[in-house]
XYZ file of C-alpha atoms in Angstrom:
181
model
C -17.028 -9.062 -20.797
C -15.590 -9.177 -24.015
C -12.338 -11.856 -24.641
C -9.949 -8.851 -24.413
C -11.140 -7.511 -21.235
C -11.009 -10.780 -19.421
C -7.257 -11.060 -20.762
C -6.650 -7.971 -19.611
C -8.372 -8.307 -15.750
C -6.833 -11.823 -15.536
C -3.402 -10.343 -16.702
C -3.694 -7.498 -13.893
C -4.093 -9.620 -10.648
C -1.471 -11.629 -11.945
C 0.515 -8.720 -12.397
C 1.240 -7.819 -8.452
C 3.560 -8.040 -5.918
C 1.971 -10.816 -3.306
C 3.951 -10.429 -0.275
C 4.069 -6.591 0.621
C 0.775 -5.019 1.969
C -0.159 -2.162 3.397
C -1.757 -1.218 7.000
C -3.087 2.549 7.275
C -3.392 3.711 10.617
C -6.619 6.040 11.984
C -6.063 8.462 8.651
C -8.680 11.293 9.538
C -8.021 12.352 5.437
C -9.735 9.694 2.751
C -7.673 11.816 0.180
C -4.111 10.702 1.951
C -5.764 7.166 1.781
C -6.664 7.614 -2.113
C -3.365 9.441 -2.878
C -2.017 6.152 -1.214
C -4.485 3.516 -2.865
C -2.698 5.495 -6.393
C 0.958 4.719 -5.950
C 0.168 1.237 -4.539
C -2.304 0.459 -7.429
C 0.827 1.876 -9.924
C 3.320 -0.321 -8.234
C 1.935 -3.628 -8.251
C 0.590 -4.199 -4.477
C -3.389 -5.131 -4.173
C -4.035 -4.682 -0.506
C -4.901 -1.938 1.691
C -6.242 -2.842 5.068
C -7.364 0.190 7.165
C -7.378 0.032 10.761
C -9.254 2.805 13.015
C -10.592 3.503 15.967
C -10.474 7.098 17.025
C -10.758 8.406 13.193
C -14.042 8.146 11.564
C -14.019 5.087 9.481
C -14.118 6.204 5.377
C -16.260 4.285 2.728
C -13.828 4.108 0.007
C -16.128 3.545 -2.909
C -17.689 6.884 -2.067
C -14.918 8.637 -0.901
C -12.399 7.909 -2.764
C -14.476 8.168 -5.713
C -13.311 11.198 -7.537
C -9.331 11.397 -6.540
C -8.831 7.388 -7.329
C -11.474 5.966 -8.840
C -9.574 3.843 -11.142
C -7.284 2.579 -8.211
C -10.394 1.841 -6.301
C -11.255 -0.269 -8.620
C -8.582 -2.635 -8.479
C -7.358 -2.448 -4.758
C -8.845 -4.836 -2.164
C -9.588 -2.828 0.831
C -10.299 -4.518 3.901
C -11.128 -2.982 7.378
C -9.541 -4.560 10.483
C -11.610 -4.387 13.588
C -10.301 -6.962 16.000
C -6.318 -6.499 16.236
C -5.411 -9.388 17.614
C -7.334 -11.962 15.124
C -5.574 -9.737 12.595
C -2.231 -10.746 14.191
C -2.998 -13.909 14.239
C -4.287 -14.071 11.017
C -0.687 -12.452 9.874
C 1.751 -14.277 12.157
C 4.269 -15.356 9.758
C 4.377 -11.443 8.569
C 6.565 -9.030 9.383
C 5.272 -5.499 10.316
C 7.263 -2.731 9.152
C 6.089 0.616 10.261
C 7.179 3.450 8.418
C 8.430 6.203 10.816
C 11.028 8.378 10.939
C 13.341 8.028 14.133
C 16.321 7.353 15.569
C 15.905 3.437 15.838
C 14.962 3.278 11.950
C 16.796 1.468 9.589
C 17.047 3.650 6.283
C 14.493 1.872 3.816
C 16.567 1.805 1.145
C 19.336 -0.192 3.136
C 16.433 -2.790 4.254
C 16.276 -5.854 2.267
C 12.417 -6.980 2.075
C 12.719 -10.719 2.340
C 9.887 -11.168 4.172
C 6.147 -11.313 3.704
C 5.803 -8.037 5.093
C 2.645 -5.543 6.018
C 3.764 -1.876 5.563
C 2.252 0.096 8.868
C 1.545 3.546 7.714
C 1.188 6.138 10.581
C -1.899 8.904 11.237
C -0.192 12.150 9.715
C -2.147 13.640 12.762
C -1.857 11.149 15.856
C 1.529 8.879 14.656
C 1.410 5.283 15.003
C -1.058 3.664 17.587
C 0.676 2.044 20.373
C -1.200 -1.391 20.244
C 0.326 -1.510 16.612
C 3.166 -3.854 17.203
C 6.094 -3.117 14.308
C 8.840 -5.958 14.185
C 10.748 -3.037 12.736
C 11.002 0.401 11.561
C 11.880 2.270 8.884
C 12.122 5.440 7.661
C 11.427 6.951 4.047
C 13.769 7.641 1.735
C 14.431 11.510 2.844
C 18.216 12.840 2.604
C 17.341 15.327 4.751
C 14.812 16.714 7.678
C 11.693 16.640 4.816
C 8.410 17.318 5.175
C 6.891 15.125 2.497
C 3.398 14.551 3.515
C 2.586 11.033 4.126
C 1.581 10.219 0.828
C 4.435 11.284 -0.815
C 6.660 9.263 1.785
C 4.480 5.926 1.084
C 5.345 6.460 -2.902
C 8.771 6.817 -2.371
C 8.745 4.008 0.039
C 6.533 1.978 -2.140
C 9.131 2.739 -5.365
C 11.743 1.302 -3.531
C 10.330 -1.649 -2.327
C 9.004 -2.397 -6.437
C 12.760 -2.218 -7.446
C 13.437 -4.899 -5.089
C 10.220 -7.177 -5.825
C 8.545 -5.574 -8.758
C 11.290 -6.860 -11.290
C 8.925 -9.298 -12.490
C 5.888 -7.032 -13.035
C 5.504 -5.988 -16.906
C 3.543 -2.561 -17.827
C -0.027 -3.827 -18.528
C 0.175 -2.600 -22.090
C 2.826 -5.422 -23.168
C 0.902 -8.159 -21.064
C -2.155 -7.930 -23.573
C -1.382 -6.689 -27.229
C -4.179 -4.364 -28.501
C -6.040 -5.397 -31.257
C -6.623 -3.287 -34.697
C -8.888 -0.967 -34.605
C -10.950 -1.037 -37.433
């Protein structure tokens, strides 16, 4: 790897927002899950952990291949299969799941001080009842919307970046480019 490249790879994972990841609930689509793996890539978070045990589990190197194969890349993916060590791994986060109801608290009035896991629901099933949320939010919709669930991660994602992403600098000014000769 040439000296530029390693400045470059070192300046990335350096470049991310440490205490928000994400939890992806039973998708039965590994294009919601690369549409997702995009915005979080674009906004500074690193890990996706994907939880499933009705859906059929998705390699991610294969089939998310074509629709994020840069974001693939970069994301850490990691597949939970025992809930409760996962819990226990995570005790002192908070999960936040992200669904629209009555008893959710309007995510751009939330104020993430907390290491926090973001539970996204199945667009087909909802949220899976042994997923225990601390709290719940909803996406940023002014009205009734239909956004499919990728859309309402990246909006949800966006504002949770303006509250912890201040710090993050676009890659291009982290490692000036050479002359090209």
């Amino acid at each position: 790897m040439n000296p530029r490249r390693q400045q470059l790879v070192e300046a990335y994972y350096k470049n991310k927002i440490t205490d928000i990841e994400i939890l992806v609930d039973n998708f039965a689509n590994p294009h919601d899950i690369a549409a997702i793996t995009r915005s979080a890539d674009g906004l500074g978070i690193k890990k996706i952990y994907l939880y499933y045990t009705y859906a059929p589990y998705p390699c991610m190197v294969s089939q998310g291949k074509k629709s994020s194969a840069s974001a693939n890349k970069w994301i850490l993916y990691e597949r939970v299969e025992d809930l409760q060590q996962f819990f226990s791994q995570k005790k002192d986060w908070n999960f936040l799941g992200l669904v629209q109801q009555k008893t959710s608290q309007f995510i751009c009035d939330y104020e993430f001080t907390e290491k926090t896991i973001l539970v996204v629901p199945s667009p087909e099933q909802g949220l899976s009842s042994e997923l225990a949320c601390d709290h719940f939010i909803s996406p940023p919709f002014l009205h009734d919307a239909s956004y499919s669930t990728s859309t309402a991660v990246a909006m949800s994602l966006y504002e949770i970046f303006t509250q912890h992403g201040k710090h993050l600098q676009p890659l291009s000014s982290l490692v000036p480019r050479g002359k090209r000769g």
